[in-house]
Short mmCIF file of C-alpha atoms in Angstrom, two decimals:
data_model
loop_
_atom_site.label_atom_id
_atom_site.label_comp_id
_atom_site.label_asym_id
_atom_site.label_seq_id
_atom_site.Cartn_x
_atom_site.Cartn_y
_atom_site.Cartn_z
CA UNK A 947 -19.18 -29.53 19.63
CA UNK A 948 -18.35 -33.26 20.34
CA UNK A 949 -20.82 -35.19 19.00
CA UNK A 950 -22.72 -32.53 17.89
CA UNK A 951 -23.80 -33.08 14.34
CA UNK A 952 -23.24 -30.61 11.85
CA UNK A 953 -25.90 -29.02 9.76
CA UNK A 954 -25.54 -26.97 6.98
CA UNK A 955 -26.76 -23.09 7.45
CA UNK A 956 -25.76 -22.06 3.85
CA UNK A 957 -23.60 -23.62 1.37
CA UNK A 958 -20.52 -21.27 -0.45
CA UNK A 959 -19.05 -24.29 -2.67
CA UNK A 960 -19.97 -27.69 -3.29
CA UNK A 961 -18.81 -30.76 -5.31
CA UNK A 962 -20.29 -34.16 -4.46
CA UNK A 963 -20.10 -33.01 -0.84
CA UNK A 964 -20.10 -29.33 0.47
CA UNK A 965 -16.58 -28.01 0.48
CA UNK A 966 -17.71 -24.73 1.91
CA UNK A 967 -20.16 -23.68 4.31
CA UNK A 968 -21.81 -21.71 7.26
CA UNK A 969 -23.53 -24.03 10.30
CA UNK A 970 -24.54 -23.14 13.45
CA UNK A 971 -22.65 -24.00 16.67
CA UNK A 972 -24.49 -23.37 19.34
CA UNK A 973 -25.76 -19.69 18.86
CA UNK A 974 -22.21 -18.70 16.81
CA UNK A 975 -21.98 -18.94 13.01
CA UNK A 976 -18.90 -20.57 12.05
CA UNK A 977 -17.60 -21.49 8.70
CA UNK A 978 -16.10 -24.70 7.90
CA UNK A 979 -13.67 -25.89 5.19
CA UNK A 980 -13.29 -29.41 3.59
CA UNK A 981 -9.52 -29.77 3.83
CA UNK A 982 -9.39 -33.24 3.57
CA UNK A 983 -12.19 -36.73 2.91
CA UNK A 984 -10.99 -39.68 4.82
CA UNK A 985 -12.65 -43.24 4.15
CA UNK A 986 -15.14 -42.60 6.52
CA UNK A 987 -15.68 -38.98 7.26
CA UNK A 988 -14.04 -35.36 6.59
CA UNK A 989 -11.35 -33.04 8.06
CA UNK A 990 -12.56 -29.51 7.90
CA UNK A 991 -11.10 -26.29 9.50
CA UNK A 992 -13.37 -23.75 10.71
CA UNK A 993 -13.65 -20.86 12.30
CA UNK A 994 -16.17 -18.20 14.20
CA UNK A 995 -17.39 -15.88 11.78
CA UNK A 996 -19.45 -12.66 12.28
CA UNK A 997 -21.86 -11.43 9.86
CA UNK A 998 -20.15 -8.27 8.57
CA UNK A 999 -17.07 -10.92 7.34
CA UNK A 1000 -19.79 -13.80 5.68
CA UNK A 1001 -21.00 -10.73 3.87
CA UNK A 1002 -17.89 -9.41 2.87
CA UNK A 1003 -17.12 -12.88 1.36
CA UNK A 1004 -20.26 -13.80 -0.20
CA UNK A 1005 -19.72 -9.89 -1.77
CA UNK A 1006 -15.90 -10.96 -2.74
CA UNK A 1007 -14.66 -8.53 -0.93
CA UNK A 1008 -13.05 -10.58 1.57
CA UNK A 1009 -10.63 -13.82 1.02
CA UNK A 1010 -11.76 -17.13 2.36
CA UNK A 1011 -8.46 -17.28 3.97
CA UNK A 1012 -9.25 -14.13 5.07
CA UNK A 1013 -12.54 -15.19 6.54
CA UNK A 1014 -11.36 -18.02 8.15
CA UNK A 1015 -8.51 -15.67 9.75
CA UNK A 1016 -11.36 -13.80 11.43
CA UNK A 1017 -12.52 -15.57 14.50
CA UNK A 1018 -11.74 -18.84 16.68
CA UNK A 1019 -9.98 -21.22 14.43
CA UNK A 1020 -10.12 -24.78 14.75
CA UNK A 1021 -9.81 -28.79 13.29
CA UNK A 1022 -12.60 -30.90 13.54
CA UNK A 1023 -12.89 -34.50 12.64
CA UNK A 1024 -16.31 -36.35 11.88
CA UNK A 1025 -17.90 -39.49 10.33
CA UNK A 1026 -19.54 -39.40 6.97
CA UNK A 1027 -23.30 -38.57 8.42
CA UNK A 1028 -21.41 -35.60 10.15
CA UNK A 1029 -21.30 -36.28 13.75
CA UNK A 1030 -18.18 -34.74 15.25
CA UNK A 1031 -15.65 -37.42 16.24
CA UNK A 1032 -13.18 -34.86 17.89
CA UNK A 1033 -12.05 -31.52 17.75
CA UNK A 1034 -8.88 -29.05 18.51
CA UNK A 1035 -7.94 -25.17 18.33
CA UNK A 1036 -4.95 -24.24 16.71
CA UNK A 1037 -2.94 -21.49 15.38
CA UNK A 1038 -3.90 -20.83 11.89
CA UNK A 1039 -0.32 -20.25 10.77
CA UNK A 1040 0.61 -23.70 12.56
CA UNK A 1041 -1.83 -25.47 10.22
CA UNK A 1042 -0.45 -26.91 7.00
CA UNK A 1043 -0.54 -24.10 4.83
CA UNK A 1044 -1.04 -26.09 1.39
CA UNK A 1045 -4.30 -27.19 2.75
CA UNK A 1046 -5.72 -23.93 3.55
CA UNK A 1047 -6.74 -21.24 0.60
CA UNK A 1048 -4.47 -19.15 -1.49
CA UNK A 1049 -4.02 -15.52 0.49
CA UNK A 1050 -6.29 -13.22 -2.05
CA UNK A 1051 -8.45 -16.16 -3.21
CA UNK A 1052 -11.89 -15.06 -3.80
CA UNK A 1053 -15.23 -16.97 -3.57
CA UNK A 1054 -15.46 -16.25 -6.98
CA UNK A 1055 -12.85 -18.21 -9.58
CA UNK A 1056 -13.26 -14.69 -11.62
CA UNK A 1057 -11.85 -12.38 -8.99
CA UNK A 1058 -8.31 -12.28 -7.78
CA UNK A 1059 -7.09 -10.57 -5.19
CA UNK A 1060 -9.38 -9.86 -2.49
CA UNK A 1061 -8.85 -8.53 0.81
CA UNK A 1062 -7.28 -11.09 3.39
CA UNK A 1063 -9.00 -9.39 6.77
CA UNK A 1064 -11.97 -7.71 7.38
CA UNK A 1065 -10.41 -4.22 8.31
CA UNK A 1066 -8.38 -4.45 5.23
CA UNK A 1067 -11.84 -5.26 3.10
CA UNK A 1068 -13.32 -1.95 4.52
CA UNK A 1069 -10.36 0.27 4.25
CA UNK A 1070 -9.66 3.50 2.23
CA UNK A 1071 -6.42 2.05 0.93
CA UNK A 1072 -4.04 -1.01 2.68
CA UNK A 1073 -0.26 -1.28 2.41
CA UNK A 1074 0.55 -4.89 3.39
CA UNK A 1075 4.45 -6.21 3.36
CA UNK A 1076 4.95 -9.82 3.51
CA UNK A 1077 7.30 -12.32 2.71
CA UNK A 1078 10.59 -13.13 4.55
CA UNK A 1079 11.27 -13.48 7.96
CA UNK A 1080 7.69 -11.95 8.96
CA UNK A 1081 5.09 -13.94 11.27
CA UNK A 1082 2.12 -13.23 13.53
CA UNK A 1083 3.86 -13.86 16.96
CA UNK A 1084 6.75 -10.58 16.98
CA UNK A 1085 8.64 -8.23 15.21
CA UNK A 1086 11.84 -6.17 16.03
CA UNK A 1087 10.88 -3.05 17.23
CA UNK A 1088 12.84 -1.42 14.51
CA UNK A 1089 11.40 -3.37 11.77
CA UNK A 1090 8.45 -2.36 12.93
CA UNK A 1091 9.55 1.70 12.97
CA UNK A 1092 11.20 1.17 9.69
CA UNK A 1093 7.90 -0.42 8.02
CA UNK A 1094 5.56 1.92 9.01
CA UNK A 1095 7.49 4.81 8.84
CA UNK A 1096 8.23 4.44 4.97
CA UNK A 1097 5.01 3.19 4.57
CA UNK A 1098 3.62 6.39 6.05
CA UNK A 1099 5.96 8.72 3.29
CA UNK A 1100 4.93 6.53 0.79
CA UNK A 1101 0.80 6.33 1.13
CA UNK A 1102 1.09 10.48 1.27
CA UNK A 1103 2.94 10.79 -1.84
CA UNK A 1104 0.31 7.89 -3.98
CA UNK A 1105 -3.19 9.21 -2.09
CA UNK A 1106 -2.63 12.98 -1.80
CA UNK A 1107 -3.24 15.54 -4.90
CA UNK A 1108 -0.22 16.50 -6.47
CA UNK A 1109 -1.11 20.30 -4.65
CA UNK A 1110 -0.88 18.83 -1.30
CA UNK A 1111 1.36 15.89 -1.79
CA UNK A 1112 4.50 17.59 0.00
CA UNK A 1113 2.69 19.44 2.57
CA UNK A 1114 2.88 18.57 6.25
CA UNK A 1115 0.65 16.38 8.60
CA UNK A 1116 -1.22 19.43 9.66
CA UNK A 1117 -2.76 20.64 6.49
CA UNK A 1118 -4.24 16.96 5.87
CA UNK A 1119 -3.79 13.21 7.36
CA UNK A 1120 -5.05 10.29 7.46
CA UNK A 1121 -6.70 7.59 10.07
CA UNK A 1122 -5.61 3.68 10.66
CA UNK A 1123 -6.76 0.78 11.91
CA UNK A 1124 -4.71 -1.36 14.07
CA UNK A 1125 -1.96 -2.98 12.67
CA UNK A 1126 -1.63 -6.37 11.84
CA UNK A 1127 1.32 -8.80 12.22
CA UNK A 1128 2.16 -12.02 9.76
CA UNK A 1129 2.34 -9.85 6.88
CA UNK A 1130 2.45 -6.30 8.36
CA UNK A 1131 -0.81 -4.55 6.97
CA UNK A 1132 -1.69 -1.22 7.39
CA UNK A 1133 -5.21 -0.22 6.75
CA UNK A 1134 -5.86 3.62 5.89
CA UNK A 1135 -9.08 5.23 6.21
CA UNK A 1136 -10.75 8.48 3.91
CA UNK A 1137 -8.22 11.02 4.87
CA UNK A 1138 -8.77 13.85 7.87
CA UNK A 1139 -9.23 16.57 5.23
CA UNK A 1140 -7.81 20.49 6.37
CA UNK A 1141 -9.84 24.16 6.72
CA UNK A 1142 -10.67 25.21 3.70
CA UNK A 1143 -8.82 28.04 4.26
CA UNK A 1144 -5.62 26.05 4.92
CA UNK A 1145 -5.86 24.11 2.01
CA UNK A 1146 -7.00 26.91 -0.60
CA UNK A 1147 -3.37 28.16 -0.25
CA UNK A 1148 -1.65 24.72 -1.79
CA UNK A 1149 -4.44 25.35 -4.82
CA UNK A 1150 -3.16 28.96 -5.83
CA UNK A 1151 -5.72 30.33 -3.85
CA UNK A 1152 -8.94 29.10 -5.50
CA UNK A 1153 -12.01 28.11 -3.30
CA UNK A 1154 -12.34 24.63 -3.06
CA UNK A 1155 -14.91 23.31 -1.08
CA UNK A 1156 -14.58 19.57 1.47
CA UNK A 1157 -16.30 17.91 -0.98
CA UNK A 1158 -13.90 19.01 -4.22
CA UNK A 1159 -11.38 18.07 -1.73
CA UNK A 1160 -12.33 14.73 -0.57
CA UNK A 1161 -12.86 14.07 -4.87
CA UNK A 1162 -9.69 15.05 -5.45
CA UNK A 1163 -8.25 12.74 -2.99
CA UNK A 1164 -10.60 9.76 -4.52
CA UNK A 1165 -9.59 10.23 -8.01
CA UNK A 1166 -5.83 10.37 -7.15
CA UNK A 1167 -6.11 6.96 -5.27
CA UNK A 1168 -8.19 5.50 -8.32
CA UNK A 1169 -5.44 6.90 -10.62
CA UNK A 1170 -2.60 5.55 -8.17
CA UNK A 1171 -4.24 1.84 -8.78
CA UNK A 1172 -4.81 1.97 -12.06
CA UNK A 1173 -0.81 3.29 -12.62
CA UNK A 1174 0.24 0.47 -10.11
CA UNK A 1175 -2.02 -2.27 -12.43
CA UNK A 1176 -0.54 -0.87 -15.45
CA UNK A 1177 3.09 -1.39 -14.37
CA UNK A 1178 2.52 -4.45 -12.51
CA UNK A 1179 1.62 -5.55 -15.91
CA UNK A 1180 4.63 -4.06 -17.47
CA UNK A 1181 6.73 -6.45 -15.13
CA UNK A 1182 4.66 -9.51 -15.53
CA UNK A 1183 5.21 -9.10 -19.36
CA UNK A 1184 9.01 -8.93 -19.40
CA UNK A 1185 8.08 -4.76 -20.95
CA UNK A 1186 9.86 -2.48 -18.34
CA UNK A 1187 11.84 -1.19 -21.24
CA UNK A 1188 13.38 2.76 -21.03
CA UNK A 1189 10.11 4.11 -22.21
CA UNK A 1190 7.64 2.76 -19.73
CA UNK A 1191 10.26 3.58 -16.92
CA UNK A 1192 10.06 7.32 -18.25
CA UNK A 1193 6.14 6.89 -18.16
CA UNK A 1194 5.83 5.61 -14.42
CA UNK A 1195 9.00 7.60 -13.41
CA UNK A 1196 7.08 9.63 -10.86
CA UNK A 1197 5.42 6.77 -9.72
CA UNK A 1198 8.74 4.39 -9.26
CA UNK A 1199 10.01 7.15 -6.96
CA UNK A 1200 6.97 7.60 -5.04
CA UNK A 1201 7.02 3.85 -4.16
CA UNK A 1202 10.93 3.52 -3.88
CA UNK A 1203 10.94 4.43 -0.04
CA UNK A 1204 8.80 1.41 0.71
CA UNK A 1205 11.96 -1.13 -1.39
CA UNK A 1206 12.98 -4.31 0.59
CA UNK A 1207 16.93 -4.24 0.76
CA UNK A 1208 18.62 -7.53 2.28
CA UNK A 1209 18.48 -5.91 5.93
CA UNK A 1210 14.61 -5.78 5.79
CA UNK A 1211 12.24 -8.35 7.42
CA UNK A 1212 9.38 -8.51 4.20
CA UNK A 1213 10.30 -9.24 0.45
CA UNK A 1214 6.47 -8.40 -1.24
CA UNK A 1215 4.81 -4.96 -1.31
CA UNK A 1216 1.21 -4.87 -1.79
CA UNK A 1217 -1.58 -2.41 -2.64
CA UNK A 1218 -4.97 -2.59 -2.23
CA UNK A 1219 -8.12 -0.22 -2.46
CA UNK A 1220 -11.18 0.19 -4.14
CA UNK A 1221 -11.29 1.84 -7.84
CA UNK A 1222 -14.18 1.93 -10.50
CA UNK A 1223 -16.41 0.15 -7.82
CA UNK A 1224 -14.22 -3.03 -7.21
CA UNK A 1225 -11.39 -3.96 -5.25
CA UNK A 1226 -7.74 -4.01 -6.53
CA UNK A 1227 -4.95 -5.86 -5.37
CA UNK A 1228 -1.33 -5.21 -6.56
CA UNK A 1229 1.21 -7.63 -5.31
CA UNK A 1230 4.77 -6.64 -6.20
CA UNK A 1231 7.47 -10.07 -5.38
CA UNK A 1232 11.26 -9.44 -4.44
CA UNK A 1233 11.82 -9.97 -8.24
CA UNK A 1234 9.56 -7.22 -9.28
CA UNK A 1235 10.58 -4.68 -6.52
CA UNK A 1236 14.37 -5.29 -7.51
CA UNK A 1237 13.80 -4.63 -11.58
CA UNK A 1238 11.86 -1.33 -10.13
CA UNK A 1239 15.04 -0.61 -8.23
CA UNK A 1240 17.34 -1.14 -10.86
CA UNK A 1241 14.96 0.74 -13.44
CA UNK A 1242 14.75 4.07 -10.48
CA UNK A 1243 18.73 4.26 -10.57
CA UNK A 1244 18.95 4.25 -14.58
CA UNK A 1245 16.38 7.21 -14.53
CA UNK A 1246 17.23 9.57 -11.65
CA UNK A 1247 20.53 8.69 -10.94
CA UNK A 1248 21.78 10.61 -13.99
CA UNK A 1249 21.95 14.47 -15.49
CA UNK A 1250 18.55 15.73 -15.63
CA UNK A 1251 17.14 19.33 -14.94
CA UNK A 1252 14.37 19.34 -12.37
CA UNK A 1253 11.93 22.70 -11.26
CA UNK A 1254 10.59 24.28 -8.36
CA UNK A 1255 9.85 27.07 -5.88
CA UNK A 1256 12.63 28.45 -3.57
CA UNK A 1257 11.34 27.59 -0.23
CA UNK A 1258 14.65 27.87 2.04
CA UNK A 1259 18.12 29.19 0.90
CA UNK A 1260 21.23 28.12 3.00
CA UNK A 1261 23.94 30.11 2.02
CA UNK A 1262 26.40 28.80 4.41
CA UNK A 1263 26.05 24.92 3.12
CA UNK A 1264 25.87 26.34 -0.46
CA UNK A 1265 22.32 24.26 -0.91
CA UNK A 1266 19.02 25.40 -1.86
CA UNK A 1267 15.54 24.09 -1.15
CA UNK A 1268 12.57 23.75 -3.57
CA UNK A 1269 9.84 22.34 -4.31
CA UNK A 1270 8.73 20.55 -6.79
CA UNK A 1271 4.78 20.23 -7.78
CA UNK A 1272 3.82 16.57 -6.99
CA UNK A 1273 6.85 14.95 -5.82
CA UNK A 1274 9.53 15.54 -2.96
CA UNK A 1275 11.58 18.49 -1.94
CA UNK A 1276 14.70 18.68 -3.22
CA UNK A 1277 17.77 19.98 -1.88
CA UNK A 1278 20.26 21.03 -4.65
CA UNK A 1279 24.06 21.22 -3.80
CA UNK A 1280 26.35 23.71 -5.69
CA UNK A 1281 29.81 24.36 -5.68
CA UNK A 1282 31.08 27.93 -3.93
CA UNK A 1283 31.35 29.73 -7.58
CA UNK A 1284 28.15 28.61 -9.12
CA UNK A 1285 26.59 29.23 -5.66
CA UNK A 1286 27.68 33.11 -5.51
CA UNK A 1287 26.94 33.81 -9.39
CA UNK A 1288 23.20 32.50 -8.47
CA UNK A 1289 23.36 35.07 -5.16
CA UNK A 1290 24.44 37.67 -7.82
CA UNK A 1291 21.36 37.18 -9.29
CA UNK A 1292 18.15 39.79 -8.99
CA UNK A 1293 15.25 37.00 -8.21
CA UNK A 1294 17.47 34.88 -5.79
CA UNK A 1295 14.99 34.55 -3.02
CA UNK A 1296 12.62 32.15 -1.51
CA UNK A 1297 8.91 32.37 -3.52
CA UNK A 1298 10.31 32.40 -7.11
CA UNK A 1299 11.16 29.88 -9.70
CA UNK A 1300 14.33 28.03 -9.52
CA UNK A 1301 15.35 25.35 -12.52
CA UNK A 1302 18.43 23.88 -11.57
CA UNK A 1303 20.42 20.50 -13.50
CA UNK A 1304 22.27 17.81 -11.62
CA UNK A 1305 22.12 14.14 -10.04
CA UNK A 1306 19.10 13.01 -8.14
CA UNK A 1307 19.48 10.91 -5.30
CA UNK A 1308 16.03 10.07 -3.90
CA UNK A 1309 15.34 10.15 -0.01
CA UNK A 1310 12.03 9.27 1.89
CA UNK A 1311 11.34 12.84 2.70
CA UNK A 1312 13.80 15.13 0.96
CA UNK A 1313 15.86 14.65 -2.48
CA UNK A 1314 19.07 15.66 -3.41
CA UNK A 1315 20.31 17.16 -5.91
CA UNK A 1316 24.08 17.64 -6.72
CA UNK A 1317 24.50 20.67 -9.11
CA UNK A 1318 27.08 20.65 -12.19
CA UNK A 1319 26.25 24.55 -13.03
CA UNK A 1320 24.35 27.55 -11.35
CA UNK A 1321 20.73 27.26 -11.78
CA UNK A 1322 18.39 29.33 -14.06
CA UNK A 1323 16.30 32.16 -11.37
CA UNK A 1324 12.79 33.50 -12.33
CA UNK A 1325 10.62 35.56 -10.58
CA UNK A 1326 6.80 33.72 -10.16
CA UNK A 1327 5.48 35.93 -12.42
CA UNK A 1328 7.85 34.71 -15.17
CA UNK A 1329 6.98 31.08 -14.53
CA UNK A 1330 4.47 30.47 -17.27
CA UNK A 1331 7.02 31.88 -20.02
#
C-alpha cells in the first residue's frame, strides 16, 4: 500500500470529503474510515472486507463497526491527493475507541441496532453479553461454562413453543456458530426440529407436520422480540410498575438465568434476531437487568398457587415434580402431614393434575416450590373443569 494512491470503489458517506468508502487494494476490497483530517491529509482505519459483509452493510444488516471488525484491520496515513504516506496493523480493540463507530450503528441514521459481526447478521437469534471485565484476548474457563451454559437454558425457554419449551435436547435443538470473545456472542441457527412422531406427543397428540413446526418456532421468536422491545421500553420509561411486572412475569423468569451478579465477567445482556422482516436489537445495561431482578423477587418470591402434571413423585424427600405448560419444572416441597394426606388421595400419581400453593424460588433448569398446605389432585380428565 505505501504510496499507493487510493481510489474510491464506492462511496457509503460523504461530507466535503468521503468519510466512508470501499477501494481496491490490490485485488482485496477494503473499507476505509475517516477517523481523523490533518492539515494536509487524512487518518482513516480500514479493513479487508468480503462481499457477503459490504452487502450486509449497505442492507443495514450489519454495523460499520461490525464491518470493519471483519477482516485485516489497519491505520493508514496519506496526503490530501490520497497517496499513502505510511501505514500499520493493529488490534481493533487497541485503537482509540471514541474514534471508531458506536457498536450497533447502522449505515442508516434511521436504524439502530444492527448486528456487530457477520455471523451474528445471518443468525436465527444471537445472545451477546458484554460489559465488564470481558475482552477479545481470554476468558476464565468458568466464565466461559457459566455464560454459555445459562445462555443455553435461557434461548430454549424464549425460542421454543410453550409445548416443547421444557422438553429435552433430544426431542428438538438447535445449531451455533463459533463463539466470539470481546463481548461473548452466541449465534443460534433455525432449530434441528424432532420426528414428527416425537414431537406430536408434546402437542396432545395432534399431527403436526415440519413445516407447522418450524412456524411455530418462528412466531414464538418474533413474539419473544416483540415482548423483550415492549419491556425494554417499560424500563427506559421509568414504567416497570406491579402491573407490567405481572404482564412480562413469564418472560422475567425465562431471562432471569442469564442475570449478571457481582461474581460475573459481563454487565449487558443483549438480544438480537429478525422479526416482521427487520432486525431487532435489545440491549439490557446492569441498571436494567438489576430493576428486572428486583421486580422477579417481588413476583415469585411470594404465596402464589402454580399448576401442572405429576411427572415424578418422591415420597421419601416428601417433594413432587410437575410440570408446568410453558415454563420450568417445578419441584414442590411439603411437610410430612400435608405430604401423606395428598398420598391418601385417589388421583395421587404421575400423569394427572396437581395445583399446589407455596414460594417460588426460580432455578436455571428446575423451580422450587416450598408448600404451606397439601395440594389440590385431579385426574387429566378433570383438568378442563
Amino acid at each position: 500500500m505505501a504510496n499507493m494512491q487510493i481510489r474510491a470503489t464506492e462511496v457509503l458517506e460523504k461530507h466535503d470529503d468521503p468519510i466512508l468508502f470501499t477501494s481496491k487494494v490490490g485485488f482485496e476490497d477494503y473499507l476505509f474510515l475517516n477517523v481523523m483530517d490533518l492539515e494536509d491529509g487524512f487518518i482513516f482505519v480500514a479493513s479487508s472486507i468480503t462481499e457477503e459483509a459490504i452487502s450486509l452493510l449497505k442492507g443495514n444488516k450489519l454495523s460499520i463497526l461490525g464491518a470493519l471488525r471483519s477482516g485485516d484491520f489497519i491505520v493508514v496515513e496519506c496526503a490530501s491527493d490520497y497517496v499513502v504516506r505510511r501505514y500499520w496493523p493493529i488490534d481493533i480493540d487497541r485503537f482509540d475507541q471514541s474514534l471508531l463507530p458506536d457498536p450497533g450503528a447502522a449505515l442508516s441514521l434511521e436504524i439502530d441496532g444492527v448486528a456487530d459481526t457477520v455471523d451474528q447478521a445471518k443468525s436465527y437469534f444471537s445472545i451477546r453479553l458484554s460489559g465488564g471485565t470481558l475482552n477479545h484476548e481470554s476468558m476464565a474457563f468458568h466464565q466461559f461454562k457459566k455464560m454459555v451454559d445459562n445462555a443455553y437454558v435461557v434461548a430454549r425457554k424464549l425460542l421454543a413453543p410453550a409445548e416443547v419449551k421444557s422438553s429435552k435436547s433430544q426431542v428438538y435443538d438447535f445449531q451455533i456458530t463459533e463463539p466470539e470473545f470481546g463481548s461473548l456472542i452466541i449465534n443460534i441457527e433455525r432449530p434441528k426440529l424432532p420426528r414428527q412422531e416425537i414431537v406430536s406427543n408434546y402437542f396432545k397428540g395432534d399431527a403436526i407436520s415440519q413445516d407447522e413446526l418450524s412456524k411455530a418456532f418462528w412466531e414464538t421468536k418474533g413474539k419473544t422480540l416483540n415482548n423483550l422491545r415492549e419491556l425494554k421500553n417499560a424500563l427506559d420509561l421509568g414504567q416497570l410498575d406491579d402491573s407490567t411486572v405481572s404482564n412480562y412475569a413469564f418472560l422475567i423468569r425465562d431471562i432471569s438465568s442469564i442475570f449478571p451478579d457481582r461474581r460475573d465477567a459481563f454487565s449487558d445482556i443483549e438480544f438480537s434476531g429478525e422479526v416482521d422482516g427487520s432486525w431487532r436489537t435489545l440491549k439490557f445495561d446492569g441498571n436494567d437487568t438489576e430493576e428486572l431482578k428486583e421486580a422477579h423477587r417481588k413476583f415469585f418470591e411470594k404465596p402464589q398457587f402454580v399448576t401442572g402434571v405429576i411427572s415424578i413423585i418422591n415420597e421419601g424427600t416428601l417433594n413432587v415434580v410437575i410440570k408446568v405448560l410453558g415454563t420450568n419444572e417445578v419441584r414442590c416441597n411439603f411437610s410430612a402431614e400435608d405430604f401423606a394426606e395428598m398420598k391418601a388421595m385417589e388421583h395421587f400419581q404421575t400423569g394427572n393434575i396437581m395445583r399446589a400453593h407455596g414460594t417460588i424460588f426460580s432455578r436455571s433448569r428446575r423451580d422450587i416450590m416450598n408448600c404451606d398446605s397439601a395440594a389440590a389432585i385431579f385426574a387429566k380428565t378433570e383438568a378442563s373443569n
